[in-house]
């Protein structure tokens, strides 16, 4: 277990982590924050004299991905906050990632330099141009070793395609295209072409007063490049097939759970909004997160979810105050482990939850300073609802709603997880490592 954190009691708003993502091999882990920065961590290689160091992630590269902007036509400030990061599969020695704020997607190349050319003919080593009259002999430039430098360079900027805020990006399994999604539209891009995109979903009504739902997230199928899903604020998921038509306004499958009338309340619609949707690695299942639950859907069964897990059901009685402090609109994400057997999602009080789909056991863990000593073992936490509180339990009324875990990531193959708690990143791994 390892963590990175600022030892400042008062953190800057810019330091709040807004996305976390492992690359496809798990060697790198990227975080984006509200200040528009991307920090990439690299996993330590195993060494013979320190075998236990394997698995520690150290800072590899830090760069400013987005800057604050101003849209003069609409008199709108555009935040620099990084909404999502998605890695591209590695094709050569360099790494590529897509990062997006509300309006602009950028493709970054992260590469290493450990040699530099010396012995130029037309310029000095410091770059000054030499006077041609002084050049009497030709030199053969040579490459000399230098300290390792990791450079991040922007390779493509995909802009001006979204009227509304981008909430998700997803790289297609053809590795040639990706999609970016805002509240009302989904655009398909070719990674090589920045000046045009294809609109593949448009749910904007002719009259905006008739607007009843917005798109909250979208993702490509992991192996079928023609299939993608998007979720809505009404709690439904639509599966679309790009082979059927160029504009996928008509879905192929529609997943929605009918509401139980006995649970109907003023907050029903708000809490049924889906904040995240993720395909399983196998591509057979979908996982969706709404305010109180995580659901697993089988792609072959649209009528109801296969499994429903209560994340923090004890908050059902607290919805009124959560509405008043705006927490009810928090967008929690959810992730699968590499084998699709365990799912993880965040909660309040810096708690995060894990559900084992096979044994149906679940656990609540806490990411905090107190239990973040290296090699410390995380103790399961319990929340007590009414009645007598046991010694090791925490009461619902003393939960801290300002401490929330919205963003988590799971290593693609191993039991290593990354958990973002406000401005701190925690990395936990299981003991067998």
CSV table of C-alpha atoms in Angstrom, one decimal:
chain,number,residue,atom,x,y,z
A,1,UNK,CA,0.0,0.0,0.0
A,2,UNK,CA,1.3,3.4,-0.9
A,3,UNK,CA,-0.1,6.9,-1.1
A,4,UNK,CA,0.7,10.3,-2.4
A,5,UNK,CA,-0.7,13.3,-0.6
A,6,UNK,CA,-0.1,16.9,0.1
A,7,UNK,CA,0.5,17.5,3.8
A,8,UNK,CA,-1.6,20.7,3.8
A,9,UNK,CA,-4.6,20.8,5.9
A,10,UNK,CA,-6.0,23.5,3.7
A,11,UNK,CA,-5.7,22.2,0.1
A,12,UNK,CA,-6.3,24.3,-3.0
A,13,UNK,CA,-9.4,23.7,-5.0
A,14,UNK,CA,-7.1,23.2,-8.0
A,15,UNK,CA,-5.6,20.1,-6.3
A,16,UNK,CA,-8.9,18.2,-6.1
A,17,UNK,CA,-8.5,15.0,-8.2
A,18,UNK,CA,-11.2,14.8,-10.8
A,19,UNK,CA,-10.3,11.5,-12.6
A,20,UNK,CA,-8.1,8.4,-12.2
A,21,UNK,CA,-7.1,5.9,-14.9
A,22,UNK,CA,-4.7,3.0,-15.2
A,23,UNK,CA,-3.2,2.4,-18.6
A,24,UNK,CA,-3.9,-0.9,-20.4
A,25,UNK,CA,-0.9,-2.7,-18.9
A,26,UNK,CA,-1.2,-1.2,-15.4
A,27,UNK,CA,2.4,0.1,-15.5
A,28,UNK,CA,1.2,3.7,-15.5
A,29,UNK,CA,-1.6,5.5,-13.6
A,30,UNK,CA,-2.8,9.0,-14.5
A,31,UNK,CA,-4.8,11.5,-12.4
A,32,UNK,CA,-6.3,14.7,-13.6
A,33,UNK,CA,-7.3,17.6,-11.3
A,34,UNK,CA,-9.4,20.7,-11.1
A,35,UNK,CA,-6.4,22.8,-11.9
A,36,UNK,CA,-6.0,21.2,-15.4
A,37,UNK,CA,-2.9,19.2,-14.5
A,38,UNK,CA,-2.3,15.6,-15.3
A,39,UNK,CA,0.1,13.6,-13.1
A,40,UNK,CA,1.3,10.2,-14.4
A,41,UNK,CA,2.7,7.7,-11.9
A,42,UNK,CA,4.9,4.8,-13.0
A,43,UNK,CA,5.2,1.5,-11.2
A,44,UNK,CA,8.6,0.5,-9.9
A,45,UNK,CA,10.3,-2.5,-11.5
A,46,UNK,CA,11.1,-5.4,-9.3
A,47,UNK,CA,14.7,-5.5,-8.0
A,48,UNK,CA,16.4,-8.5,-6.5
A,49,UNK,CA,17.4,-6.8,-3.3
A,50,UNK,CA,14.0,-5.2,-2.7
A,51,UNK,CA,11.4,-7.5,-4.0
A,52,UNK,CA,8.6,-5.9,-1.9
A,53,UNK,CA,9.1,-2.6,-3.6
A,54,UNK,CA,7.3,-3.9,-6.7
A,55,UNK,CA,4.0,-2.2,-7.0
A,56,UNK,CA,5.0,1.2,-5.6
A,57,UNK,CA,4.0,4.0,-8.0
A,58,UNK,CA,6.2,7.1,-8.3
A,59,UNK,CA,5.7,10.3,-10.1
A,60,UNK,CA,6.8,9.9,-13.7
A,61,UNK,CA,5.5,13.0,-15.4
A,62,UNK,CA,3.4,16.1,-14.5
A,63,UNK,CA,2.1,18.5,-17.1
A,64,UNK,CA,-0.5,21.2,-17.5
A,65,UNK,CA,-3.1,19.7,-19.9
A,66,UNK,CA,-5.8,22.4,-20.0
A,67,UNK,CA,-5.8,26.1,-19.2
A,68,UNK,CA,-8.8,28.2,-18.1
A,69,UNK,CA,-10.5,29.8,-21.1
A,70,UNK,CA,-13.2,32.3,-21.9
A,71,UNK,CA,-15.9,31.9,-24.5
A,72,UNK,CA,-16.5,35.5,-25.7
A,73,UNK,CA,-19.5,34.7,-27.8
A,74,UNK,CA,-21.4,33.2,-24.9
A,75,UNK,CA,-19.6,35.1,-22.1
A,76,UNK,CA,-18.8,31.8,-20.4
A,77,UNK,CA,-15.8,30.8,-18.4
A,78,UNK,CA,-14.5,27.4,-19.4
A,79,UNK,CA,-12.9,25.6,-16.5
A,80,UNK,CA,-9.6,23.9,-16.9
A,81,UNK,CA,-10.7,20.9,-14.8
A,82,UNK,CA,-9.9,17.5,-16.3
A,83,UNK,CA,-13.2,15.6,-16.6
A,84,UNK,CA,-11.8,12.3,-18.0
A,85,UNK,CA,-8.5,10.7,-19.0
A,86,UNK,CA,-8.4,7.7,-21.3
A,87,UNK,CA,-5.2,5.8,-22.3
A,88,UNK,CA,-4.6,4.5,-25.8
A,89,UNK,CA,-3.0,1.0,-26.2
A,90,UNK,CA,0.7,1.3,-26.4
A,91,UNK,CA,2.0,0.9,-30.0
A,92,UNK,CA,5.7,1.9,-29.5
A,93,UNK,CA,8.0,3.2,-26.8
A,94,UNK,CA,5.9,6.3,-26.2
A,95,UNK,CA,2.6,6.5,-24.3
A,96,UNK,CA,-0.5,8.3,-25.5
A,97,UNK,CA,-3.5,9.5,-23.5
A,98,UNK,CA,-6.6,11.6,-24.2
A,99,UNK,CA,-7.7,14.2,-21.6
A,100,UNK,CA,-10.7,16.4,-21.7
A,101,UNK,CA,-12.2,19.4,-19.9
A,102,UNK,CA,-15.7,20.6,-20.6
A,103,UNK,CA,-15.1,21.6,-24.2
A,104,UNK,CA,-11.8,20.4,-25.6
A,105,UNK,CA,-10.2,16.9,-25.9
A,106,UNK,CA,-6.4,16.7,-26.3
A,107,UNK,CA,-4.2,13.8,-27.3
A,108,UNK,CA,-0.9,13.8,-25.4
A,109,UNK,CA,2.3,11.9,-26.1
A,110,UNK,CA,4.5,11.0,-23.2
A,111,UNK,CA,8.0,9.9,-24.2
A,112,UNK,CA,11.4,9.4,-22.7
A,113,UNK,CA,14.7,11.0,-23.8
A,114,UNK,CA,18.0,9.8,-22.4
A,115,UNK,CA,20.4,10.8,-25.2
A,116,UNK,CA,21.1,14.2,-26.8
A,117,UNK,CA,22.9,15.0,-30.1
A,118,UNK,CA,26.2,16.8,-29.9
A,119,UNK,CA,28.6,18.2,-32.5
A,120,UNK,CA,26.3,20.2,-34.8
A,121,UNK,CA,28.0,21.9,-37.7
A,122,UNK,CA,25.9,25.0,-38.1
A,123,UNK,CA,25.2,25.8,-34.5
A,124,UNK,CA,26.9,25.8,-31.1
A,125,UNK,CA,25.9,23.3,-28.3
A,126,UNK,CA,23.8,26.0,-26.7
A,127,UNK,CA,21.8,26.5,-29.9
A,128,UNK,CA,23.4,29.8,-31.2
A,129,UNK,CA,23.9,29.8,-35.0
A,130,UNK,CA,27.6,29.7,-36.0
A,131,UNK,CA,29.2,32.2,-38.4
A,132,UNK,CA,29.6,30.1,-41.6
A,133,UNK,CA,33.0,31.8,-42.2
A,134,UNK,CA,34.4,30.1,-39.0
A,135,UNK,CA,33.4,26.6,-40.1
A,136,UNK,CA,36.5,25.0,-41.5
A,137,UNK,CA,35.8,21.3,-40.8
A,138,UNK,CA,32.8,19.0,-41.0
A,139,UNK,CA,31.9,17.2,-37.8
A,140,UNK,CA,29.9,14.0,-37.4
A,141,UNK,CA,27.2,14.6,-34.8
A,142,UNK,CA,27.1,12.0,-32.0
A,143,UNK,CA,24.4,11.0,-29.5
A,144,UNK,CA,25.6,11.3,-25.8
A,145,UNK,CA,23.8,9.9,-22.8
A,146,UNK,CA,22.0,12.4,-20.6
A,147,UNK,CA,19.7,12.3,-17.5
A,148,UNK,CA,16.4,10.7,-18.3
A,149,UNK,CA,13.8,13.3,-19.3
A,150,UNK,CA,10.1,12.5,-19.6
A,151,UNK,CA,8.4,14.9,-22.1
A,152,UNK,CA,4.7,15.4,-22.5
A,153,UNK,CA,3.8,17.0,-25.8
A,154,UNK,CA,0.3,17.8,-27.2
A,155,UNK,CA,-0.1,15.9,-30.5
A,156,UNK,CA,-3.8,16.7,-31.4
A,157,UNK,CA,-6.4,19.2,-30.1
A,158,UNK,CA,-10.0,18.3,-30.8
A,159,UNK,CA,-12.1,21.4,-30.2
A,160,UNK,CA,-15.3,23.3,-31.1
A,161,UNK,CA,-17.5,20.2,-31.4
A,162,UNK,CA,-19.5,20.5,-28.2
A,163,UNK,CA,-22.1,23.1,-27.2
A,164,UNK,CA,-22.6,21.5,-23.8
A,165,UNK,CA,-20.1,20.1,-21.2
A,166,UNK,CA,-18.2,16.9,-22.1
A,167,UNK,CA,-18.9,14.3,-19.5
A,168,UNK,CA,-17.1,11.3,-21.0
A,169,UNK,CA,-14.7,10.1,-23.6
A,170,UNK,CA,-14.2,6.5,-24.7
A,171,UNK,CA,-11.6,4.9,-27.1
A,172,UNK,CA,-12.9,2.4,-29.5
A,173,UNK,CA,-11.5,-1.1,-29.8
A,174,UNK,CA,-10.5,-0.3,-33.4
A,175,UNK,CA,-7.9,2.1,-31.9
A,176,UNK,CA,-8.7,4.5,-34.7
A,177,UNK,CA,-11.7,6.3,-33.3
A,178,UNK,CA,-13.0,7.6,-30.0
A,179,UNK,CA,-16.2,9.3,-28.9
A,180,UNK,CA,-16.8,12.3,-26.8
A,181,UNK,CA,-20.2,12.8,-25.0
A,182,UNK,CA,-21.9,15.9,-23.7
A,183,UNK,CA,-25.4,16.3,-22.1
A,184,UNK,CA,-27.3,16.0,-25.4
A,185,UNK,CA,-24.9,14.7,-28.1
A,186,UNK,CA,-22.3,12.1,-28.8
A,187,UNK,CA,-19.6,12.7,-31.4
A,188,UNK,CA,-17.3,10.2,-33.1
A,189,UNK,CA,-13.7,11.3,-33.9
A,190,UNK,CA,-10.9,9.8,-35.9
A,191,UNK,CA,-7.7,10.1,-33.8
A,192,UNK,CA,-5.9,11.5,-36.8
A,193,UNK,CA,-8.5,14.2,-37.8
A,194,UNK,CA,-9.1,17.2,-35.5
A,195,UNK,CA,-11.2,19.5,-37.7
A,196,UNK,CA,-14.3,17.4,-38.0
A,197,UNK,CA,-16.3,14.8,-36.0
A,198,UNK,CA,-19.5,12.8,-36.8
A,199,UNK,CA,-22.5,13.3,-34.6
A,200,UNK,CA,-23.8,9.8,-33.8
A,201,UNK,CA,-26.4,10.6,-31.1
A,202,UNK,CA,-28.4,13.8,-30.8
A,203,UNK,CA,-31.2,13.9,-28.2
A,204,UNK,CA,-31.7,17.6,-28.3
A,205,UNK,CA,-35.5,18.4,-28.7
A,206,UNK,CA,-36.6,21.0,-31.2
A,207,UNK,CA,-37.9,23.0,-28.3
A,208,UNK,CA,-35.6,23.0,-25.3
A,209,UNK,CA,-38.6,23.4,-23.0
A,210,UNK,CA,-39.5,19.8,-23.8
A,211,UNK,CA,-36.1,18.5,-22.6
A,212,UNK,CA,-36.8,15.7,-20.1
A,213,UNK,CA,-33.4,13.9,-19.9
A,214,UNK,CA,-29.7,14.3,-20.5
A,215,UNK,CA,-26.9,11.9,-21.4
A,216,UNK,CA,-24.7,11.2,-18.3
A,217,UNK,CA,-22.1,8.8,-19.6
A,218,UNK,CA,-21.1,6.7,-22.6
A,219,UNK,CA,-18.7,3.9,-23.4
A,220,UNK,CA,-17.7,1.7,-26.3
A,221,UNK,CA,-17.9,-2.1,-26.1
A,222,UNK,CA,-14.5,-3.5,-25.3
A,223,UNK,CA,-14.3,-5.8,-28.4
A,224,UNK,CA,-17.1,-4.9,-30.8
A,225,UNK,CA,-16.2,-1.6,-32.4
A,226,UNK,CA,-19.7,-1.0,-33.7
A,227,UNK,CA,-21.4,-1.1,-30.3
A,228,UNK,CA,-21.6,1.5,-27.5
A,229,UNK,CA,-23.9,2.4,-24.6
A,230,UNK,CA,-25.0,5.6,-23.1
A,231,UNK,CA,-26.8,6.3,-19.8
A,232,UNK,CA,-29.3,9.0,-19.0
A,233,UNK,CA,-30.5,11.1,-16.1
A,234,UNK,CA,-33.8,9.1,-16.1
A,235,UNK,CA,-32.0,5.9,-15.1
A,236,UNK,CA,-32.1,4.2,-18.5
A,237,UNK,CA,-29.3,2.7,-20.6
A,238,UNK,CA,-29.4,2.5,-24.4
A,239,UNK,CA,-27.2,0.1,-26.4
A,240,UNK,CA,-26.6,1.4,-29.9
A,241,UNK,CA,-25.2,-0.3,-33.1
A,242,UNK,CA,-23.4,2.0,-35.6
A,243,UNK,CA,-24.0,-0.6,-38.3
A,244,UNK,CA,-27.8,0.0,-38.1
A,245,UNK,CA,-27.6,3.7,-39.1
A,246,UNK,CA,-25.2,6.6,-39.1
A,247,UNK,CA,-27.3,8.5,-36.5
A,248,UNK,CA,-27.9,6.2,-33.6
A,249,UNK,CA,-31.0,8.0,-32.2
A,250,UNK,CA,-32.8,4.6,-32.3
A,251,UNK,CA,-31.3,2.2,-29.9
A,252,UNK,CA,-30.9,-1.5,-30.4
A,253,UNK,CA,-31.5,-2.4,-26.7
A,254,UNK,CA,-33.0,-0.4,-23.8
A,255,UNK,CA,-32.3,-1.3,-20.2
A,256,UNK,CA,-34.4,0.1,-17.5
A,257,UNK,CA,-35.7,-1.1,-14.2
A,258,UNK,CA,-39.4,-0.3,-13.5
A,259,UNK,CA,-39.8,1.8,-10.4
A,260,UNK,CA,-41.3,0.3,-7.3
A,261,UNK,CA,-44.3,2.5,-6.5
A,262,UNK,CA,-43.9,1.9,-2.8
A,263,UNK,CA,-40.5,3.6,-2.9
A,264,UNK,CA,-41.8,6.6,-4.8
A,265,UNK,CA,-40.7,10.0,-3.4
A,266,UNK,CA,-39.9,13.5,-4.3
A,267,UNK,CA,-36.3,12.4,-4.8
A,268,UNK,CA,-37.0,9.3,-6.9
A,269,UNK,CA,-36.1,10.9,-10.2
A,270,UNK,CA,-32.9,12.5,-8.9
A,271,UNK,CA,-31.5,9.4,-7.3
A,272,UNK,CA,-32.3,7.2,-10.3
A,273,UNK,CA,-30.0,9.2,-12.6
A,274,UNK,CA,-27.1,7.1,-13.7
A,275,UNK,CA,-23.7,8.7,-13.0
A,276,UNK,CA,-21.5,6.0,-14.6
A,277,UNK,CA,-21.8,3.1,-17.0
A,278,UNK,CA,-19.0,0.5,-17.6
A,279,UNK,CA,-18.8,-2.6,-19.8
A,280,UNK,CA,-17.3,-5.6,-18.1
A,281,UNK,CA,-13.9,-6.7,-19.6
A,282,UNK,CA,-15.6,-9.7,-21.1
A,283,UNK,CA,-18.2,-7.4,-22.8
A,284,UNK,CA,-21.1,-9.6,-21.5
A,285,UNK,CA,-22.2,-7.3,-18.7
A,286,UNK,CA,-22.9,-3.7,-18.0
A,287,UNK,CA,-22.5,-2.0,-14.6
A,288,UNK,CA,-24.3,1.2,-13.8
A,289,UNK,CA,-24.1,3.4,-10.7
A,290,UNK,CA,-27.0,5.6,-9.5
A,291,UNK,CA,-27.1,7.5,-6.2
A,292,UNK,CA,-27.8,4.6,-3.9
A,293,UNK,CA,-27.0,1.4,-5.8
A,294,UNK,CA,-24.7,-0.3,-8.3
A,295,UNK,CA,-26.5,-2.6,-10.8
A,296,UNK,CA,-25.1,-5.3,-13.1
A,297,UNK,CA,-27.0,-5.9,-16.3
A,298,UNK,CA,-26.7,-8.9,-18.7
A,299,UNK,CA,-26.7,-7.6,-22.3
A,300,UNK,CA,-29.1,-10.3,-23.1
A,301,UNK,CA,-31.7,-9.3,-20.6
A,302,UNK,CA,-33.2,-5.8,-20.9
A,303,UNK,CA,-36.1,-6.1,-18.4
A,304,UNK,CA,-34.3,-5.9,-15.1
A,305,UNK,CA,-30.7,-5.9,-13.7
A,306,UNK,CA,-29.1,-9.2,-13.0
A,307,UNK,CA,-27.7,-8.0,-9.7
A,308,UNK,CA,-28.4,-4.9,-7.5
A,309,UNK,CA,-26.0,-3.9,-4.7
A,310,UNK,CA,-26.9,-1.3,-2.1
A,311,UNK,CA,-24.0,1.1,-1.7
A,312,UNK,CA,-25.3,3.2,1.2
A,313,UNK,CA,-28.9,2.4,1.8
A,314,UNK,CA,-28.7,4.1,5.2
A,315,UNK,CA,-28.8,7.5,3.3
A,316,UNK,CA,-32.4,6.9,2.1
A,317,UNK,CA,-33.7,8.7,5.2
A,318,UNK,CA,-31.2,11.5,4.8
A,319,UNK,CA,-32.1,12.5,1.2
A,320,UNK,CA,-33.7,15.7,2.2
A,321,UNK,CA,-30.6,17.1,3.8
A,322,UNK,CA,-28.4,15.7,1.0
A,323,UNK,CA,-30.6,17.6,-1.4
A,324,UNK,CA,-30.2,20.8,0.5
A,325,UNK,CA,-26.4,20.5,0.6
A,326,UNK,CA,-26.3,19.5,-3.1
A,327,UNK,CA,-24.6,16.1,-2.4
A,328,UNK,CA,-27.6,14.3,-4.0
A,329,UNK,CA,-26.1,15.4,-7.3
A,330,UNK,CA,-22.7,13.9,-6.7
A,331,UNK,CA,-21.5,11.7,-9.6
A,332,UNK,CA,-20.0,8.5,-8.2
A,333,UNK,CA,-18.1,6.2,-10.6
A,334,UNK,CA,-17.8,2.4,-10.5
A,335,UNK,CA,-15.1,0.0,-11.7
A,336,UNK,CA,-14.7,-3.8,-12.3
A,337,UNK,CA,-11.7,-5.8,-11.2
A,338,UNK,CA,-9.7,-7.5,-14.0
A,339,UNK,CA,-11.7,-10.7,-13.7
A,340,UNK,CA,-15.1,-9.0,-13.6
A,341,UNK,CA,-15.8,-10.8,-10.3
A,342,UNK,CA,-15.6,-7.8,-7.9
A,343,UNK,CA,-16.9,-4.3,-8.3
A,344,UNK,CA,-15.9,-1.2,-6.5
A,345,UNK,CA,-17.5,2.2,-6.0
A,346,UNK,CA,-17.2,5.2,-3.6
A,347,UNK,CA,-19.3,6.6,-0.9
A,348,UNK,CA,-19.1,9.4,1.8
A,349,UNK,CA,-16.8,9.8,4.8
A,350,UNK,CA,-13.9,8.6,2.5
A,351,UNK,CA,-15.5,5.2,2.4
A,352,UNK,CA,-15.4,3.0,-0.6
A,353,UNK,CA,-17.4,-0.3,-1.2
A,354,UNK,CA,-16.5,-3.6,-2.7
A,355,UNK,CA,-19.0,-6.3,-3.8
A,356,UNK,CA,-17.9,-9.8,-4.6
A,357,UNK,CA,-20.3,-11.1,-7.3
A,358,UNK,CA,-19.6,-14.8,-6.6
A,359,UNK,CA,-19.8,-14.9,-2.7
A,360,UNK,CA,-22.2,-11.9,-2.5
A,361,UNK,CA,-20.0,-10.6,0.3
A,362,UNK,CA,-19.4,-6.9,0.5
A,363,UNK,CA,-17.0,-4.7,2.5
A,364,UNK,CA,-16.7,-1.0,3.4
A,365,UNK,CA,-13.1,0.3,3.5
A,366,UNK,CA,-11.8,3.8,4.4
A,367,UNK,CA,-9.2,5.8,2.6
A,368,UNK,CA,-7.7,8.3,5.1
A,369,UNK,CA,-4.5,9.5,6.6
A,370,UNK,CA,-4.9,7.4,9.8
A,371,UNK,CA,-4.9,4.1,8.0
A,372,UNK,CA,-2.5,4.9,5.2
A,373,UNK,CA,0.8,3.9,6.7
A,374,UNK,CA,2.8,1.8,4.2
A,375,UNK,CA,1.9,-1.9,4.6
A,376,UNK,CA,-1.0,-1.1,7.0
A,377,UNK,CA,-4.0,-3.4,6.7
A,378,UNK,CA,-7.3,-1.8,6.0
A,379,UNK,CA,-10.0,-2.6,8.6
A,380,UNK,CA,-13.5,-3.0,7.4
A,381,UNK,CA,-15.8,-0.2,8.6
A,382,UNK,CA,-19.5,-0.5,9.6
A,383,UNK,CA,-22.2,2.2,9.6
A,384,UNK,CA,-24.8,1.8,12.3
A,385,UNK,CA,-28.4,2.7,11.5
A,386,UNK,CA,-30.5,3.6,14.6
A,387,UNK,CA,-30.5,1.5,17.8
A,388,UNK,CA,-27.4,0.9,19.9
A,389,UNK,CA,-24.0,1.7,18.2
A,390,UNK,CA,-21.3,-0.9,18.7
A,391,UNK,CA,-17.8,0.2,19.6
A,392,UNK,CA,-16.3,-0.2,16.1
A,393,UNK,CA,-19.3,1.3,14.2
A,394,UNK,CA,-19.8,4.8,13.0
A,395,UNK,CA,-23.3,6.4,13.2
A,396,UNK,CA,-25.0,7.8,10.1
A,397,UNK,CA,-25.3,11.2,11.7
A,398,UNK,CA,-21.5,11.5,12.1
A,399,UNK,CA,-20.6,10.8,8.5
A,400,UNK,CA,-18.7,13.6,6.8
A,401,UNK,CA,-20.4,14.4,3.5
A,402,UNK,CA,-17.6,16.7,2.4
A,403,UNK,CA,-15.3,13.7,2.2
A,404,UNK,CA,-16.4,11.7,-0.8
A,405,UNK,CA,-14.8,9.1,-3.0
A,406,UNK,CA,-16.1,9.8,-6.5
A,407,UNK,CA,-13.2,8.5,-8.6
A,408,UNK,CA,-11.5,5.0,-8.3
A,409,UNK,CA,-9.6,2.8,-10.7
A,410,UNK,CA,-8.6,-0.9,-10.6
A,411,UNK,CA,-5.4,-2.3,-12.1
A,412,UNK,CA,-6.3,-4.3,-15.3
A,413,UNK,CA,-4.9,-7.6,-14.0
A,414,UNK,CA,-3.8,-7.4,-10.4
A,415,UNK,CA,-5.4,-6.5,-7.1
A,416,UNK,CA,-4.2,-2.9,-7.0
A,417,UNK,CA,-6.6,-0.1,-6.7
A,418,UNK,CA,-6.3,3.7,-6.8
A,419,UNK,CA,-8.7,5.8,-4.8
A,420,UNK,CA,-9.0,9.5,-5.1
A,421,UNK,CA,-10.1,11.2,-1.8
A,422,UNK,CA,-10.4,15.0,-2.5
A,423,UNK,CA,-6.8,16.1,-3.1
A,424,UNK,CA,-5.1,12.8,-2.1
A,425,UNK,CA,-4.5,9.7,-4.1
A,426,UNK,CA,-4.3,6.4,-2.2
A,427,UNK,CA,-3.0,3.2,-3.8
A,428,UNK,CA,-3.8,-0.1,-2.1
A,429,UNK,CA,-2.8,-3.6,-3.0
A,430,UNK,CA,-3.6,-7.0,-1.5
A,431,UNK,CA,-1.2,-8.8,0.8
A,432,UNK,CA,-0.2,-11.6,-1.5
A,433,UNK,CA,1.8,-9.1,-3.5
